[in-house]
C-alpha atoms as a printed R data frame, in Angstrom:
    type eleno elety resid chain resno       x       y       z
1   ATOM     1    CA   MET     A     1  12.780  -4.832 -30.409
2   ATOM     2    CA   LYS     A     2  10.861  -1.640 -31.020
3   ATOM     3    CA   LEU     A     3   9.984   1.013 -28.449
4   ATOM     4    CA   VAL     A     4   6.698   2.872 -28.784
5   ATOM     5    CA   HIS     A     5   6.301   6.184 -26.917
6   ATOM     6    CA   LEU     A     6   3.195   6.469 -24.764
7   ATOM     7    CA   ASN     A     7   1.698   8.997 -27.198
8   ATOM     8    CA   ASP     A     8   1.670   6.279 -29.866
9   ATOM     9    CA   LEU     A     9   0.371   3.348 -27.808
10  ATOM    10    CA   THR     A    10  -2.767   1.657 -29.071
11  ATOM    11    CA   PHE     A    11  -5.774   0.772 -26.930
12  ATOM    12    CA   GLN     A    12  -4.456  -2.811 -26.727
13  ATOM    13    CA   HIS     A    13  -1.013  -1.556 -25.662
14  ATOM    14    CA   TRP     A    14  -2.600   0.467 -22.856
15  ATOM    15    CA   GLN     A    15  -4.568  -2.594 -21.754
16  ATOM    16    CA   THR     A    16  -1.377  -4.682 -21.734
17  ATOM    17    CA   ALA     A    17   0.427  -1.997 -19.698
18  ATOM    18    CA   LEU     A    18  -2.394  -1.950 -17.133
19  ATOM    19    CA   ASP     A    19  -2.479  -5.752 -16.923
20  ATOM    20    CA   THR     A    20   1.301  -5.853 -16.500
21  ATOM    21    CA   MET     A    21   1.425  -3.110 -13.874
22  ATOM    22    CA   TYR     A    22  -1.328  -4.723 -11.803
23  ATOM    23    CA   SER     A    23  -0.327  -8.362 -12.271
24  ATOM    24    CA   PRO     A    24  -0.327 -10.121  -8.889
25  ATOM    25    CA   THR     A    25   2.300 -12.593 -10.130
26  ATOM    26    CA   LEU     A    26   4.694  -9.913 -11.387
27  ATOM    27    CA   GLY     A    27   3.947  -7.739  -8.363
28  ATOM    28    CA   GLU     A    28   4.899 -10.544  -5.994
29  ATOM    29    CA   HIS     A    29   8.092 -11.218  -7.951
30  ATOM    30    CA   MET     A    30   9.033  -7.527  -7.866
31  ATOM    31    CA   GLY     A    31   8.205  -7.083  -4.176
32  ATOM    32    CA   VAL     A    32   5.214  -4.780  -4.699
33  ATOM    33    CA   ASP     A    33   2.819  -4.393  -1.782
34  ATOM    34    CA   PRO     A    34  -0.189  -6.630  -2.631
35  ATOM    35    CA   ASN     A    35  -2.548  -3.890  -1.398
36  ATOM    36    CA   ILE     A    36  -1.411  -1.696  -4.294
37  ATOM    37    CA   ILE     A    37  -2.165  -4.441  -6.812
38  ATOM    38    CA   ALA     A    38  -5.575  -4.988  -5.215
39  ATOM    39    CA   HIS     A    39  -6.597  -1.378  -5.963
40  ATOM    40    CA   ARG     A    40  -6.477  -1.711  -9.737
41  ATOM    41    CA   PRO     A    41  -7.879   1.343 -11.537
42  ATOM    42    CA   THR     A    42 -10.067   1.160 -14.594
43  ATOM    43    CA   LEU     A    43  -8.297   1.516 -17.928
44  ATOM    44    CA   GLU     A    44  -9.728   5.028 -18.239
45  ATOM    45    CA   GLN     A    45  -8.398   6.040 -14.798
46  ATOM    46    CA   PHE     A    46  -5.010   4.475 -15.550
47  ATOM    47    CA   TYR     A    47  -4.753   6.374 -18.851
48  ATOM    48    CA   ALA     A    48  -5.934   9.665 -17.324
49  ATOM    49    CA   ASN     A    49  -3.467   9.465 -14.404
50  ATOM    50    CA   ILE     A    50  -0.512   8.746 -16.664
51  ATOM    51    CA   MET     A    51  -1.410  11.378 -19.247
52  ATOM    52    CA   ASP     A    52  -1.938  13.977 -16.512
53  ATOM    53    CA   ALA     A    53   1.575  13.296 -15.184
54  ATOM    54    CA   TYR     A    54   2.951  13.302 -18.747
55  ATOM    55    CA   GLU     A    55   1.422  16.732 -19.411
56  ATOM    56    CA   ARG     A    56   3.232  18.033 -16.296
57  ATOM    57    CA   ASN     A    57   6.545  16.530 -17.559
58  ATOM    58    CA   ALA     A    58   6.482  14.125 -14.614
59  ATOM    59    CA   PHE     A    59   6.144  10.891 -16.592
60  ATOM    60    CA   GLN     A    60   7.581   9.297 -19.729
61  ATOM    61    CA   ALA     A    61   6.980   5.768 -20.970
62  ATOM    62    CA   TRP     A    62   7.688   3.445 -23.857
63  ATOM    63    CA   GLY     A    63   6.039   0.140 -24.680
64  ATOM    64    CA   ILE     A    64   8.481  -2.658 -25.488
65  ATOM    65    CA   ILE     A    65   7.383  -4.416 -28.673
66  ATOM    66    CA   HIS     A    66   8.939  -7.794 -29.499
67  ATOM    67    CA   ASP     A    67   7.807 -10.008 -32.373
68  ATOM    68    CA   GLY     A    68   4.876  -7.631 -32.954
69  ATOM    69    CA   LYS     A    69   3.565  -7.912 -29.391
70  ATOM    70    CA   MET     A    70   3.871  -5.545 -26.424
71  ATOM    71    CA   VAL     A    71   5.883  -7.494 -23.858
72  ATOM    72    CA   GLY     A    72   6.459  -4.790 -21.261
73  ATOM    73    CA   TYR     A    73   7.355  -1.177 -20.723
74  ATOM    74    CA   THR     A    74   9.991   1.157 -19.412
75  ATOM    75    CA   ILE     A    75   8.983   4.261 -17.504
76  ATOM    76    CA   LEU     A    76  10.486   7.390 -16.055
77  ATOM    77    CA   ASP     A    77   8.401   8.767 -13.210
78  ATOM    78    CA   LYS     A    78   9.236  12.172 -11.727
79  ATOM    79    CA   ARG     A    79   6.311  12.436  -9.355
80  ATOM    80    CA   ILE     A    80   8.688  11.773  -6.416
81  ATOM    81    CA   GLY     A    81  10.899  14.734  -7.380
82  ATOM    82    CA   GLU     A    82  13.663  12.979  -9.360
83  ATOM    83    CA   TRP     A    83  13.352  10.661 -12.334
84  ATOM    84    CA   GLU     A    84  12.779   7.117 -11.140
85  ATOM    85    CA   ILE     A    85  13.258   4.419 -13.762
86  ATOM    86    CA   ALA     A    86  11.463   1.089 -13.972
87  ATOM    87    CA   THR     A    87  11.422  -1.526 -16.686
88  ATOM    88    CA   VAL     A    88   9.120  -4.541 -16.641
89  ATOM    89    CA   LEU     A    89   8.864  -7.485 -19.008
90  ATOM    90    CA   ASN     A    90   5.623  -9.406 -18.549
91  ATOM    91    CA   ASP     A    91   6.942 -12.694 -19.955
92  ATOM    92    CA   PRO     A    92   9.460 -14.454 -17.678
93  ATOM    93    CA   SER     A    93  10.928 -16.276 -20.687
94  ATOM    94    CA   LEU     A    94  12.220 -12.881 -21.885
95  ATOM    95    CA   TRP     A    95  13.973 -12.022 -18.618
96  ATOM    96    CA   GLY     A    96  17.697 -11.965 -19.253
97  ATOM    97    CA   SER     A    97  17.151 -11.461 -22.999
98  ATOM    98    CA   SER     A    98  18.615  -7.909 -23.085
99  ATOM    99    CA   LEU     A    99  15.226  -6.431 -24.076
100 ATOM   100    CA   GLY     A   100  14.845  -4.819 -20.652
101 ATOM   101    CA   ALA     A   101  18.419  -3.542 -20.611
102 ATOM   102    CA   ARG     A   102  18.063  -1.977 -24.056
103 ATOM   103    CA   ALA     A   103  14.757  -0.334 -23.130
104 ATOM   104    CA   THR     A   104  16.286   0.972 -19.898
105 ATOM   105    CA   LEU     A   105  19.203   2.499 -21.796
106 ATOM   106    CA   HIS     A   106  16.766   4.210 -24.164
107 ATOM   107    CA   ALA     A   107  14.910   5.777 -21.222
108 ATOM   108    CA   LEU     A   108  18.187   6.840 -19.592
109 ATOM   109    CA   GLN     A   109  19.250   8.435 -22.863
110 ATOM   110    CA   TRP     A   110  16.032  10.455 -22.901
111 ATOM   111    CA   ALA     A   111  16.453  11.515 -19.251
112 ATOM   112    CA   PHE     A   112  20.096  12.595 -19.511
113 ATOM   113    CA   GLU     A   113  20.160  14.012 -23.026
114 ATOM   114    CA   ASP     A   114  16.663  15.301 -23.752
115 ATOM   115    CA   ASP     A   115  15.558  16.299 -20.256
116 ATOM   116    CA   GLU     A   116  19.102  17.086 -19.030
117 ATOM   117    CA   ALA     A   117  18.585  15.238 -15.752
118 ATOM   118    CA   GLU     A   118  21.462  15.257 -13.288
119 ATOM   119    CA   TRP     A   119  20.636  11.777 -11.993
120 ATOM   120    CA   VAL     A   120  18.130   8.943 -12.242
121 ATOM   121    CA   VAL     A   121  17.173   6.635  -9.378
122 ATOM   122    CA   ALA     A   122  16.061   3.009  -9.330
123 ATOM   123    CA   PHE     A   123  14.587   0.911  -6.535
124 ATOM   124    CA   THR     A   124  14.832  -2.869  -6.348
125 ATOM   125    CA   GLN     A   125  13.007  -4.868  -3.741
126 ATOM   126    CA   GLY     A   126  11.884  -8.005  -5.498
127 ATOM   127    CA   GLN     A   127  12.924 -11.629  -5.411
128 ATOM   128    CA   ASP     A   128  15.286 -11.413  -8.377
129 ATOM   129    CA   PRO     A   129  18.801 -10.346  -7.290
130 ATOM   130    CA   THR     A   130  19.925 -10.185 -10.924
131 ATOM   131    CA   VAL     A   131  17.998  -6.926 -11.382
132 ATOM   132    CA   ARG     A   132  20.138  -5.097  -8.839
133 ATOM   133    CA   GLU     A   133  23.290  -6.741 -10.226
134 ATOM   134    CA   MET     A   134  22.386  -5.649 -13.767
135 ATOM   135    CA   LEU     A   135  21.755  -2.055 -12.653
136 ATOM   136    CA   GLU     A   136  25.066  -1.932 -10.812
137 ATOM   137    CA   ARG     A   137  26.931  -3.415 -13.809
138 ATOM   138    CA   GLY     A   138  25.270  -0.708 -15.917
139 ATOM   139    CA   GLY     A   139  26.611   2.100 -13.737
140 ATOM   140    CA   PHE     A   140  24.019   2.587 -10.983
141 ATOM   141    CA   ARG     A   141  25.528   2.943  -7.513
142 ATOM   142    CA   PRO     A   142  23.929   2.233  -4.125
143 ATOM   143    CA   LEU     A   143  22.787   5.260  -2.150
144 ATOM   144    CA   ALA     A   144  20.694   4.630   0.964
145 ATOM   145    CA   ASN     A   145  17.723   2.446  -0.117
146 ATOM   146    CA   MET     A   146  18.068   3.130  -3.845
147 ATOM   147    CA   LEU     A   147  20.449   2.960  -6.765
148 ATOM   148    CA   VAL     A   148  21.560   6.139  -8.536
149 ATOM   149    CA   MET     A   149  23.146   6.905 -11.890
150 ATOM   150    CA   ASP     A   150  24.507  10.402 -12.358
151 ATOM   151    CA   LYS     A   151  24.982  12.302 -15.598
152 ATOM   152    CA   ALA     A   152  28.772  11.903 -15.571
153 ATOM   153    CA   THR     A   153  28.441   8.101 -15.376
154 ATOM   154    CA   TRP     A   154  25.969   8.167 -18.278
155 ATOM   155    CA   GLN     A   155  28.313  10.268 -20.378
156 ATOM   156    CA   THR     A   156  31.447   8.211 -19.749
157 ATOM   157    CA   ARG     A   157  29.844   4.772 -19.863
158 ATOM   158    CA   TRP     A   158  26.917   4.868 -22.286
159 ATOM   159    CA   LYS     A   159  26.499   8.068 -24.296
160 ATOM   160    CA   ALA     A   160  29.028   7.207 -27.022
161 ATOM   161    CA   ARG     A   161  27.561   3.704 -27.394
162 ATOM   162    CA   MET     A   162  24.001   4.874 -27.923
163 ATOM   163    CA   THR     A   163  22.480   6.029 -31.173
164 ATOM   164    CA   LYS     A   164  19.240   7.909 -31.347
165 ATOM   165    CA   GLU     A   165  16.400   5.547 -32.283
166 ATOM   166    CA   ARG     A   166  13.908   8.272 -33.016
């Protein structure tokens, strides 16, 4: 697996990210409101919106490359006020392969070590209960309608295990 920062994504990577984010099949599986999927932006709008948020330090993203192909992404989105993490693999045969977990850990490493976040939130509302179970096994804890990992949990559970892949 290789992670490619959004600054280094190719045109084809951006197209794959847009197709993945607005996939009706994946959206249904993840519990996304179908009205959101129906309002798919153009590739230019998608790119401009993400890069605008990135310039304001409100968005980070990495494409997940496996066997030379972009198979998903992991994002950190701060437009709600705190970093929200999401990782999506667009090929169901890769679910449970550890690619998503490894990409998620990379993004958490960036949030806690580079951005010095105090916590990161995750929301799960889809059909796959293993996503919530995986997040909880990884150190996220339920809080209201979300899951939260704080900096102390990151440091005691994951920091020593991670090496910088930059």
